[in-house]
PDB file of C-alpha atoms and ligand atoms in Angstrom:
ATOM      1  CA  MET S   1       0.000   0.000   0.000  1.00 68.00           C
ATOM      2  CA  ASN S   2       1.221   3.512  -0.838  1.00 75.00           C
ATOM      3  CA  TYR S   3       0.546   6.212   1.750  1.00 83.00           C
ATOM      4  CA  ASN S   4       1.978   9.142  -0.251  1.00 85.00           C
ATOM      5  CA  TRP S   5       4.099  10.223   2.705  1.00 90.00           C
ATOM      6  CA  ILE S   6       6.977  11.056   0.366  1.00 94.00           C
ATOM      7  CA  LYS S   7       7.658  12.016  -3.228  1.00 95.00           C
ATOM      8  CA  PRO S   8       9.992   9.175  -4.250  1.00 97.00           C
ATOM      9  CA  GLU S   9      11.629  11.239  -7.002  1.00 97.00           C
ATOM     10  CA  GLU S  10      13.001  13.636  -4.348  1.00 97.00           C
ATOM     11  CA  PHE S  11      15.032  10.904  -2.637  1.00 97.00           C
ATOM     12  CA  SER S  12      18.507   9.600  -3.323  1.00 98.00           C
ATOM     13  CA  PHE S  13      18.928   5.842  -3.639  1.00 98.00           C
ATOM     14  CA  ASN S  14      21.680   6.347  -1.033  1.00 98.00           C
ATOM     15  CA  SER S  15      18.846   6.495   1.538  1.00 98.00           C
ATOM     16  CA  PHE S  16      19.197   2.705   1.631  1.00 98.00           C
ATOM     17  CA  LEU S  17      22.631   3.166   3.215  1.00 98.00           C
ATOM     18  CA  LEU S  18      20.765   4.222   6.373  1.00 97.00           C
ATOM     19  CA  MET S  19      18.779   1.015   6.642  1.00 97.00           C
ATOM     20  CA  ASP S  20      18.966  -1.765   9.175  1.00 98.00           C
ATOM     21  CA  ARG S  21      19.693  -5.372   8.460  1.00 97.00           C
ATOM     22  CA  TRP S  22      16.082  -6.448   9.161  1.00 96.00           C
ATOM     23  CA  ILE S  23      14.748  -4.011   6.569  1.00 96.00           C
ATOM     24  CA  ILE S  24      17.141  -5.270   3.895  1.00 96.00           C
ATOM     25  CA  ARG S  25      16.198  -8.854   4.768  1.00 95.00           C
ATOM     26  CA  MET S  26      12.495  -7.981   4.581  1.00 92.00           C
ATOM     27  CA  MET S  27      13.010  -6.292   1.193  1.00 91.00           C
ATOM     28  CA  CYS S  28      14.627  -9.423  -0.169  1.00 89.00           C
ATOM     29  CA  GLU S  29      12.168 -11.897   1.367  1.00 85.00           C
ATOM     30  CA  ASN S  30       8.870 -10.068   0.903  1.00 75.00           C
ATOM     31  CA  HIS S  31       9.424  -9.086  -2.681  1.00 71.00           C
ATOM     32  CA  LEU S  32      10.834 -12.313  -4.061  1.00 71.00           C
ATOM     33  CA  SER S  33       7.602 -13.022  -5.915  1.00 78.00           C
ATOM     34  CA  ASP S  34       7.019  -9.431  -7.079  1.00 86.00           C
ATOM     35  CA  LYS S  35       8.564  -9.379 -10.533  1.00 89.00           C
ATOM     36  CA  ASP S  36       8.344  -5.599 -11.004  1.00 93.00           C
ATOM     37  CA  PHE S  37       9.985  -4.926  -7.658  1.00 93.00           C
ATOM     38  CA  SER S  38      12.716  -7.517  -8.233  1.00 93.00           C
ATOM     39  CA  LYS S  39      13.497  -6.168 -11.706  1.00 95.00           C
ATOM     40  CA  ASN S  40      13.769  -2.576 -10.527  1.00 96.00           C
ATOM     41  CA  LEU S  41      15.719  -3.478  -7.390  1.00 96.00           C
ATOM     42  CA  ALA S  42      18.212  -5.405  -9.527  1.00 96.00           C
ATOM     43  CA  ILE S  43      18.809  -2.395 -11.795  1.00 98.00           C
ATOM     44  CA  ALA S  44      19.016   0.075  -8.914  1.00 98.00           C
ATOM     45  CA  LEU S  45      21.516  -2.053  -7.004  1.00 97.00           C
ATOM     46  CA  GLU S  46      23.686  -2.882  -9.994  1.00 97.00           C
ATOM     47  CA  TYR S  47      24.093   0.813 -10.804  1.00 98.00           C
ATOM     48  CA  ASN S  48      24.602   1.816  -7.135  1.00 98.00           C
ATOM     49  CA  PRO S  49      27.586  -0.349  -6.190  1.00 97.00           C
ATOM     50  CA  ALA S  50      28.027   1.283  -2.767  1.00 98.00           C
ATOM     51  CA  VAL S  51      24.450   0.345  -1.820  1.00 98.00           C
ATOM     52  CA  LYS S  52      24.934  -3.177  -3.183  1.00 98.00           C
ATOM     53  CA  TRP S  53      28.157  -3.521  -1.177  1.00 98.00           C
ATOM     54  CA  TYR S  54      26.350  -2.249   1.925  1.00 98.00           C
ATOM     55  CA  PHE S  55      23.500  -4.763   1.466  1.00 98.00           C
ATOM     56  CA  PHE S  56      25.982  -7.641   1.039  1.00 97.00           C
ATOM     57  CA  HIS S  57      27.836  -6.761   4.232  1.00 97.00           C
ATOM     58  CA  LYS S  58      25.015  -5.499   6.407  1.00 98.00           C
ATOM     59  CA  CYS S  59      22.781  -8.442   5.549  1.00 97.00           C
ATOM     60  CA  PRO S  60      24.971 -11.395   4.500  1.00 97.00           C
ATOM     61  CA  GLU S  61      22.010 -13.784   4.479  1.00 96.00           C
ATOM     62  CA  SER S  62      20.629 -11.875   1.473  1.00 94.00           C
ATOM     63  CA  ARG S  63      23.855 -11.976  -0.486  1.00 95.00           C
ATOM     64  CA  ASP S  64      23.171 -15.101  -2.569  1.00 94.00           C
ATOM     65  CA  PHE S  65      19.748 -13.813  -3.520  1.00 92.00           C
ATOM     66  CA  LEU S  66      21.075 -10.373  -4.448  1.00 94.00           C
ATOM     67  CA  GLU S  67      23.935 -11.835  -6.503  1.00 95.00           C
ATOM     68  CA  ARG S  68      21.488 -13.938  -8.494  1.00 94.00           C
ATOM     69  CA  LEU S  69      19.092 -11.023  -8.813  1.00 93.00           C
ATOM     70  CA  THR S  70      21.664  -8.625 -10.238  1.00 95.00           C
ATOM     71  CA  ALA S  71      23.535 -11.136 -12.436  1.00 96.00           C
ATOM     72  CA  ASP S  72      21.683 -10.370 -15.658  1.00 92.00           C
ATOM     73  CA  VAL S  73      21.193  -6.628 -15.427  1.00 97.00           C
ATOM     74  CA  PRO S  74      22.129  -5.047 -18.795  1.00 96.00           C
ATOM     75  CA  LYS S  75      25.303  -2.974 -18.607  1.00 94.00           C
ATOM     76  CA  ASP S  76      24.201  -0.229 -20.994  1.00 96.00           C
ATOM     77  CA  LEU S  77      21.113   1.283 -19.387  1.00 98.00           C
ATOM     78  CA  SER S  78      20.496   5.011 -19.733  1.00 98.00           C
ATOM     79  CA  LEU S  79      20.653   7.328 -16.724  1.00 98.00           C
ATOM     80  CA  GLN S  80      16.922   7.841 -17.164  1.00 98.00           C
ATOM     81  CA  ALA S  81      16.167   4.107 -17.007  1.00 98.00           C
ATOM     82  CA  ILE S  82      18.336   3.732 -13.916  1.00 98.00           C
ATOM     83  CA  ARG S  83      16.668   6.629 -12.131  1.00 98.00           C
ATOM     84  CA  LYS S  84      13.240   5.233 -13.038  1.00 98.00           C
ATOM     85  CA  ALA S  85      14.175   1.937 -11.366  1.00 98.00           C
ATOM     86  CA  GLU S  86      15.524   3.738  -8.274  1.00 98.00           C
ATOM     87  CA  VAL S  87      12.361   5.822  -7.914  1.00 98.00           C
ATOM     88  CA  PHE S  88      10.201   2.704  -8.260  1.00 96.00           C
ATOM     89  CA  VAL S  89      12.058   0.946  -5.432  1.00 96.00           C
ATOM     90  CA  ILE S  90      12.051   4.069  -3.236  1.00 96.00           C
ATOM     91  CA  GLY S  91       8.278   4.399  -3.748  1.00 95.00           C
ATOM     92  CA  GLU S  92       7.628   0.744  -2.899  1.00 93.00           C
ATOM     93  CA  MET S  93       9.774   1.057   0.235  1.00 94.00           C
ATOM     94  CA  GLU S  94       8.067   4.294   1.282  1.00 94.00           C
ATOM     95  CA  THR S  95       7.501   3.343   4.921  1.00 93.00           C
ATOM     96  CA  SER S  96      11.094   2.190   5.435  1.00 95.00           C
ATOM     97  CA  ILE S  97      12.397   5.363   3.763  1.00 96.00           C
ATOM     98  CA  VAL S  98      10.328   7.508   6.121  1.00 96.00           C
ATOM     99  CA  TYR S  99      11.652   5.583   9.149  1.00 96.00           C
ATOM    100  CA  VAL S 100      15.244   6.622   8.388  1.00 97.00           C
ATOM    101  CA  TYR S 101      14.265  10.299   8.184  1.00 97.00           C
ATOM    102  CA  PRO S 102      12.448  10.717  11.536  1.00 96.00           C
ATOM    103  CA  GLU S 103      11.907  14.475  11.170  1.00 95.00           C
ATOM    104  CA  LEU S 104      10.092  13.756   7.904  1.00 94.00           C
ATOM    105  CA  MET S 105       7.977  11.144   9.643  1.00 94.00           C
ATOM    106  CA  ASN S 106       6.725  13.797  12.085  1.00 94.00           C
ATOM    107  CA  LYS S 107       6.223  16.325   9.301  1.00 94.00           C
ATOM    108  CA  ASN S 108       4.651  14.137   6.597  1.00 92.00           C
ATOM    109  CA  CYS S 109       2.671  11.453   8.433  1.00 92.00           C
ATOM    110  CA  ASP S 110      -0.841  12.638   9.260  1.00 90.00           C
ATOM    111  CA  TYR S 111      -1.307   9.918  11.860  1.00 94.00           C
ATOM    112  CA  ILE S 112       1.407  11.669  13.894  1.00 95.00           C
ATOM    113  CA  TYR S 113       0.947  15.393  13.280  1.00 91.00           C
ATOM    114  CA  ASP S 114      -2.843  15.383  13.547  1.00 87.00           C
ATOM    115  CA  TRP S 115      -2.940  13.341  16.755  1.00 95.00           C
ATOM    116  CA  ASN S 116      -4.100  14.426  20.197  1.00 95.00           C
ATOM    117  CA  LYS S 117      -2.685  12.613  23.238  1.00 97.00           C
ATOM    118  CA  ASN S 118      -6.048  12.646  25.063  1.00 97.00           C
ATOM    119  CA  LEU S 119      -7.004   9.865  22.648  1.00 97.00           C
ATOM    120  CA  LEU S 120      -4.456   7.708  24.463  1.00 98.00           C
ATOM    121  CA  PHE S 121      -5.303   8.885  27.961  1.00 98.00           C
ATOM    122  CA  GLU S 122      -8.955   7.909  27.423  1.00 97.00           C
ATOM    123  CA  LEU S 123      -7.927   4.254  27.105  1.00 98.00           C
ATOM    124  CA  ALA S 124      -6.274   3.715  30.501  1.00 98.00           C
ATOM    125  CA  ASP S 125      -5.061   5.426  33.629  1.00 98.00           C
ATOM    126  CA  PHE S 126      -1.336   5.948  32.998  1.00 98.00           C
ATOM    127  CA  ASN S 127      -0.587   7.588  36.351  1.00 98.00           C
ATOM    128  CA  ASP S 128       2.473   6.016  37.953  1.00 98.00           C
ATOM    129  CA  LYS S 129       2.342   3.011  35.611  1.00 98.00           C
ATOM    130  CA  VAL S 130       5.219   1.115  34.035  1.00 98.00           C
ATOM    131  CA  VAL S 131       4.526   1.137  30.308  1.00 98.00           C
ATOM    132  CA  LEU S 132       5.976  -0.508  27.218  1.00 98.00           C
ATOM    133  CA  ASP S 133       5.530   1.034  23.759  1.00 98.00           C
ATOM    134  CA  ILE S 134       6.225  -1.417  20.948  1.00 98.00           C
ATOM    135  CA  GLY S 135       7.466   0.064  17.652  1.00 98.00           C
ATOM    136  CA  SER S 136       7.664   3.578  19.083  1.00 98.00           C
ATOM    137  CA  GLY S 137       8.623   5.336  15.861  1.00 98.00           C
ATOM    138  CA  THR S 138       9.206   8.980  16.772  1.00 98.00           C
ATOM    139  CA  GLY S 139       7.552   8.409  20.151  1.00 98.00           C
ATOM    140  CA  ARG S 140       3.994   9.629  19.537  1.00 98.00           C
ATOM    141  CA  LEU S 141       2.617   7.275  22.207  1.00 98.00           C
ATOM    142  CA  ALA S 142       5.721   6.928  24.387  1.00 98.00           C
ATOM    143  CA  PHE S 143       6.227  10.637  25.063  1.00 98.00           C
ATOM    144  CA  ALA S 144       2.523  11.179  25.684  1.00 98.00           C
ATOM    145  CA  ALA S 145       2.406   8.322  28.207  1.00 98.00           C
ATOM    146  CA  ALA S 146       5.582   9.621  29.869  1.00 98.00           C
ATOM    147  CA  GLU S 147       3.716  12.744  30.985  1.00 98.00           C
ATOM    148  CA  LYS S 148       1.815  10.568  33.466  1.00 98.00           C
ATOM    149  CA  ALA S 149       3.591   7.224  33.780  1.00 98.00           C
ATOM    150  CA  LYS S 150       6.324   6.274  36.220  1.00 98.00           C
ATOM    151  CA  ARG S 151       8.483   4.909  33.411  1.00 98.00           C
ATOM    152  CA  VAL S 152       8.028   4.229  29.692  1.00 98.00           C
ATOM    153  CA  TYR S 153      10.130   1.730  27.762  1.00 98.00           C
ATOM    154  CA  ALA S 154      10.186   2.730  24.090  1.00 98.00           C
ATOM    155  CA  SER S 155      11.026  -0.314  21.989  1.00 98.00           C
ATOM    156  CA  GLU S 156      11.972   0.373  18.375  1.00 97.00           C
ATOM    157  CA  PRO S 157      13.764  -1.863  15.820  1.00 97.00           C
ATOM    158  CA  THR S 158      14.869   0.971  13.487  1.00 98.00           C
ATOM    159  CA  ASP S 159      18.243   2.373  14.487  1.00 97.00           C
ATOM    160  CA  ALA S 160      17.612   5.883  13.079  1.00 97.00           C
ATOM    161  CA  LEU S 161      14.422   6.117  15.147  1.00 98.00           C
ATOM    162  CA  ARG S 162      16.114   4.929  18.340  1.00 98.00           C
ATOM    163  CA  GLU S 163      18.696   7.680  17.812  1.00 98.00           C
ATOM    164  CA  TYR S 164      15.905  10.213  17.233  1.00 98.00           C
ATOM    165  CA  LEU S 165      14.168   9.152  20.466  1.00 98.00           C
ATOM    166  CA  ARG S 166      17.432   9.370  22.428  1.00 98.00           C
ATOM    167  CA  ASP S 167      18.220  12.829  21.042  1.00 98.00           C
ATOM    168  CA  LYS S 168      14.775  14.065  22.020  1.00 98.00           C
ATOM    169  CA  ILE S 169      15.124  12.615  25.520  1.00 98.00           C
ATOM    170  CA  LYS S 170      18.466  14.403  25.923  1.00 98.00           C
ATOM    171  CA  VAL S 171      17.377  17.760  24.517  1.00 98.00           C
ATOM    172  CA  GLU S 172      14.133  17.815  26.491  1.00 98.00           C
ATOM    173  CA  ASN S 173      15.703  16.245  29.603  1.00 98.00           C
ATOM    174  CA  ILE S 174      13.018  13.556  29.791  1.00 98.00           C
ATOM    175  CA  LEU S 175      13.929  11.365  32.741  1.00 97.00           C
ATOM    176  CA  ASN S 176      11.420   8.516  32.553  1.00 98.00           C
ATOM    177  CA  VAL S 177      11.722   7.185  28.984  1.00 98.00           C
ATOM    178  CA  VAL S 178      14.140   4.350  28.201  1.00 98.00           C
ATOM    179  CA  VAL S 179      14.847   3.428  24.572  1.00 98.00           C
ATOM    180  CA  LEU S 180      15.629  -0.113  23.462  1.00 97.00           C
ATOM    181  CA  ASP S 181      15.711  -2.344  20.411  1.00 97.00           C
ATOM    182  CA  GLY S 182      13.108  -5.064  19.961  1.00 93.00           C
ATOM    183  CA  THR S 183      10.203  -6.289  17.911  1.00 96.00           C
ATOM    184  CA  VAL S 184       6.657  -7.286  18.712  1.00 96.00           C
ATOM    185  CA  GLU S 185       7.490 -10.876  17.786  1.00 94.00           C
ATOM    186  CA  LYS S 186      10.227 -11.034  20.450  1.00 93.00           C
ATOM    187  CA  ILE S 187       9.892  -8.495  23.244  1.00 95.00           C
ATOM    188  CA  PRO S 188      13.141  -8.265  25.214  1.00 91.00           C
ATOM    189  CA  TYR S 189      11.474  -8.429  28.635  1.00 95.00           C
ATOM    190  CA  GLU S 190      10.487 -11.024  31.188  1.00 96.00           C
ATOM    191  CA  ASP S 191       6.926 -12.216  31.739  1.00 98.00           C
ATOM    192  CA  ASN S 192       4.520  -9.988  33.714  1.00 98.00           C
ATOM    193  CA  THR S 193       6.681  -6.848  33.620  1.00 98.00           C
ATOM    194  CA  PHE S 194       4.368  -4.009  32.519  1.00 98.00           C
ATOM    195  CA  ASP S 195       1.137  -2.399  33.709  1.00 98.00           C
ATOM    196  CA  ILE S 196       0.364  -1.276  30.145  1.00 98.00           C
ATOM    197  CA  VAL S 197       1.721  -2.521  26.817  1.00 98.00           C
ATOM    198  CA  MET S 198       0.775  -0.306  23.907  1.00 98.00           C
ATOM    199  CA  SER S 199       1.440   0.093  20.202  1.00 98.00           C
ATOM    200  CA  GLY S 200       0.147   1.939  17.175  1.00 98.00           C
ATOM    201  CA  HIS S 201       0.347   0.820  13.525  1.00 97.00           C
ATOM    202  CA  VAL S 202       2.474  -2.202  14.472  1.00 97.00           C
ATOM    203  CA  VAL S 203       0.312  -5.243  15.284  1.00 97.00           C
ATOM    204  CA  GLY S 204      -1.260  -7.098  12.374  1.00 96.00           C
ATOM    205  CA  ASP S 205       1.168  -9.367  10.556  1.00 93.00           C
ATOM    206  CA  ASN S 206       0.544 -12.374  12.810  1.00 96.00           C
ATOM    207  CA  TYR S 207      -2.148 -11.689  15.402  1.00 97.00           C
ATOM    208  CA  ASP S 208      -1.821 -14.942  17.367  1.00 97.00           C
ATOM    209  CA  ALA S 209       1.936 -14.697  17.855  1.00 97.00           C
ATOM    210  CA  GLU S 210       1.979 -10.945  18.450  1.00 98.00           C
ATOM    211  CA  ILE S 211      -0.843 -10.899  20.975  1.00 97.00           C
ATOM    212  CA  ALA S 212       0.606 -13.897  22.787  1.00 97.00           C
ATOM    213  CA  GLU S 213       3.876 -11.980  23.148  1.00 97.00           C
ATOM    214  CA  LEU S 214       2.146  -8.751  24.284  1.00 98.00           C
ATOM    215  CA  THR S 215       0.125 -10.789  26.795  1.00 98.00           C
ATOM    216  CA  ARG S 216       3.241 -12.508  28.096  1.00 98.00           C
ATOM    217  CA  VAL S 217       4.911  -9.273  29.216  1.00 98.00           C
ATOM    218  CA  VAL S 218       1.828  -7.560  30.670  1.00 98.00           C
ATOM    219  CA  LYS S 219       0.985  -8.067  34.355  1.00 98.00           C
ATOM    220  CA  ASN S 220      -2.230  -9.739  35.481  1.00 98.00           C
ATOM    221  CA  GLY S 221      -4.919  -7.022  35.404  1.00 98.00           C
ATOM    222  CA  GLY S 222      -2.867  -4.833  33.044  1.00 98.00           C
ATOM    223  CA  TYR S 223      -3.866  -3.515  29.635  1.00 98.00           C
ATOM    224  CA  ILE S 224      -2.865  -4.063  26.036  1.00 98.00           C
ATOM    225  CA  ILE S 225      -3.643  -0.994  23.947  1.00 98.00           C
ATOM    226  CA  ASP S 226      -3.594  -0.495  20.190  1.00 98.00           C
ATOM    227  CA  CYS S 227      -3.861   3.239  19.536  1.00 98.00           C
ATOM    228  CA  ILE S 228      -3.407   4.300  15.931  1.00 98.00           C
ATOM    229  CA  GLY S 229      -3.111   7.970  15.042  1.00 97.00           C
ATOM    230  CA  GLU S 230      -5.366  10.280  13.047  1.00 95.00           C
ATOM    231  CA  ASP S 231      -5.557   9.751   9.306  1.00 93.00           C
ATOM    232  CA  ASN S 232      -8.171   9.882   6.552  1.00 93.00           C
ATOM    233  CA  ARG S 233      -8.522   6.152   5.912  1.00 94.00           C
ATOM    234  CA  LYS S 234     -11.909   4.489   5.833  1.00 96.00           C
ATOM    235  CA  ARG S 235     -11.793   1.345   7.950  1.00 96.00           C
ATOM    236  CA  LYS S 236     -13.983  -1.316   9.400  1.00 97.00           C
ATOM    237  CA  PRO S 237     -13.565  -2.654  12.949  1.00 97.00           C
ATOM    238  CA  ASN S 238     -10.671  -5.081  13.214  1.00 98.00           C
ATOM    239  CA  GLU S 239     -12.361  -8.473  13.601  1.00 98.00           C
ATOM    240  CA  GLU S 240      -9.050 -10.115  14.457  1.00 98.00           C
ATOM    241  CA  LEU S 241      -8.692  -7.941  17.572  1.00 98.00           C
ATOM    242  CA  LEU S 242     -12.388  -8.134  18.508  1.00 98.00           C
ATOM    243  CA  LYS S 243     -12.435 -11.932  18.407  1.00 97.00           C
ATOM    244  CA  ARG S 244      -9.369 -11.951  20.667  1.00 97.00           C
ATOM    245  CA  GLY S 245     -11.213 -10.014  23.365  1.00 97.00           C
ATOM    246  CA  PHE S 246     -10.326  -6.377  22.586  1.00 98.00           C
ATOM    247  CA  GLU S 247     -12.919  -3.609  23.001  1.00 98.00           C
ATOM    248  CA  ALA S 248     -13.050  -0.961  20.276  1.00 98.00           C
ATOM    249  CA  PHE S 249     -13.361   2.823  20.640  1.00 98.00           C
ATOM    250  CA  TYR S 250     -14.493   4.540  17.447  1.00 98.00           C
ATOM    251  CA  HIS S 251     -14.373   8.134  16.233  1.00 97.00           C
ATOM    252  CA  VAL S 252     -14.095  10.011  12.948  1.00 97.00           C
ATOM    253  CA  SER S 253     -10.856  11.936  12.519  1.00 95.00           C
ATOM    254  CA  LYS S 254     -10.981  15.566  11.432  1.00 92.00           C
ATOM    255  CA  SER S 255      -9.852  14.468   7.959  1.00 92.00           C
ATOM    256  CA  GLY S 256     -12.766  11.998   7.793  1.00 96.00           C
ATOM    257  CA  GLY S 257     -10.988   8.752   8.642  1.00 96.00           C
ATOM    258  CA  ASP S 258     -12.594   5.923  10.605  1.00 98.00           C
ATOM    259  CA  ILE S 259     -10.377   5.554  13.647  1.00 98.00           C
ATOM    260  CA  TYR S 260     -10.669   2.540  15.915  1.00 98.00           C
ATOM    261  CA  ARG S 261      -8.616   2.310  19.082  1.00 98.00           C
ATOM    262  CA  TYR S 262      -8.496  -0.979  20.981  1.00 98.00           C
ATOM    263  CA  ARG S 263      -8.007  -2.027  24.579  1.00 98.00           C
ATOM    264  CA  LYS S 264      -7.910  -5.373  26.344  1.00 98.00           C
ATOM    265  CA  LYS S 265      -7.680  -6.006  30.070  1.00 98.00           C
ATOM    266  CA  VAL S 266      -5.471  -9.041  30.588  1.00 98.00           C
ATOM    267  CA  ILE S 267      -6.540 -11.550  33.224  1.00 98.00           C
ATOM    268  CA  LYS S 268      -4.054 -14.386  33.761  1.00 96.00           C
TER     269      LYS S 268
HETATM  270  C1  SAM U 301       3.981   3.208  11.222  1.00 89.34           C
HETATM  271  S1  SAM U 301       5.229   3.346  12.417  1.00 89.34           S
HETATM  272  C2  SAM U 301       4.310   3.755  13.890  1.00 89.34           C
HETATM  273  C3  SAM U 301       5.143   4.436  14.936  1.00 89.34           C
HETATM  274  C4  SAM U 301       4.420   4.713  16.240  1.00 89.34           C
HETATM  275  N1  SAM U 301       3.974   3.475  16.870  1.00 89.34           N
HETATM  276  C5  SAM U 301       3.252   5.617  16.038  1.00 89.34           C
HETATM  277  O1  SAM U 301       2.130   5.105  15.938  1.00 89.34           O
HETATM  278  O2  SAM U 301       3.446   6.823  15.957  1.00 89.34           O
HETATM  279  C6  SAM U 301       5.646   1.641  12.699  1.00 89.34           C
HETATM  280  C7  SAM U 301       6.854   1.498  13.603  1.00 89.34           C
HETATM  281  O3  SAM U 301       6.996   0.129  13.944  1.00 89.34           O
HETATM  282  C8  SAM U 301       8.339  -0.259  13.792  1.00 89.34           C
HETATM  283  N2  SAM U 301       8.312  -1.690  13.450  1.00 89.34           N
HETATM  284  C9  SAM U 301       8.356  -2.284  12.242  1.00 89.34           C
HETATM  285  N3  SAM U 301       8.296  -3.622  12.369  1.00 89.34           N
HETATM  286  C10 SAM U 301       8.174  -3.878  13.692  1.00 89.34           C
HETATM  287  C11 SAM U 301       8.075  -5.068  14.458  1.00 89.34           C
HETATM  288  N4  SAM U 301       8.053  -6.282  13.879  1.00 89.34           N
HETATM  289  N5  SAM U 301       7.992  -4.961  15.806  1.00 89.34           N
HETATM  290  C12 SAM U 301       7.998  -3.751  16.405  1.00 89.34           C
HETATM  291  N6  SAM U 301       8.090  -2.587  15.721  1.00 89.34           N
HETATM  292  C13 SAM U 301       8.175  -2.650  14.395  1.00 89.34           C
HETATM  293  C14 SAM U 301       8.905   0.630  12.703  1.00 89.34           C
HETATM  294  O4  SAM U 301      10.301   0.742  12.805  1.00 89.34           O
HETATM  295  C15 SAM U 301       8.164   1.935  12.973  1.00 89.34           C
HETATM  296  O5  SAM U 301       8.841   2.742  13.867  1.00 89.34           O
END
């Protein structure tokens, strides 16, 4: 899905030099069957040897695939054809591109800049709680929760975003937010650690595994919250969350989107 958060033609293919190993791996695995993506990625990499070198070394498990992929790229392509391939790949990887430019994420993503933190506070009492935010991004949820919570652990797998969060913590002298790596599939904490475990725009690839992991780290009587931001998308309630015991809170965003926030009290 394209969100139109960026204009791909304004970005250098060198943006991929900022990417983490897991993103490169995902690019290679998820797009194996997409012929258009594979074709354009092959051209873009073959004509950007520094990026190809970086992919080989940052993500060695993708090396065989990338070598095969780029083996037959014609050697006489025009600059225009090469740029077209680069722009195609940049457009397809829009979300990952935005993640490595955190300031752009805040500026261009409506779900962040249009959001009001009271939409989070309505879902649970954060006062004095120990909270985990999974896939924090630029910290929309984490920094809001930190205004009330005892401590917030902001877990984020993208290195550029962890650095952004740490810079903000330093500049604003925020004393109760801790930044760490980690994914929803494998949360780097022991069982029953948090009063509230929250996320936004993260859960959804594998509901059973993800919710089992969120449930594992939340204390008995604690909450799991899924609080997306404000955008203009038309949605239906998420049946996957409802059938797993979440309650939904619905409103229409000011840009006309159907926004559902979810909450589940965990009883163990
Ligand atoms: C669309 S952004 C949302 C950021 C933030 N939660 C918000 O709503 O403002 C998705 C975030 O999840 C992170 N992410 C991607 N895959 C993830 C995973 N498997 N587990 C945890 N976080 C992930 C990305 O790096 C990115 O920061």
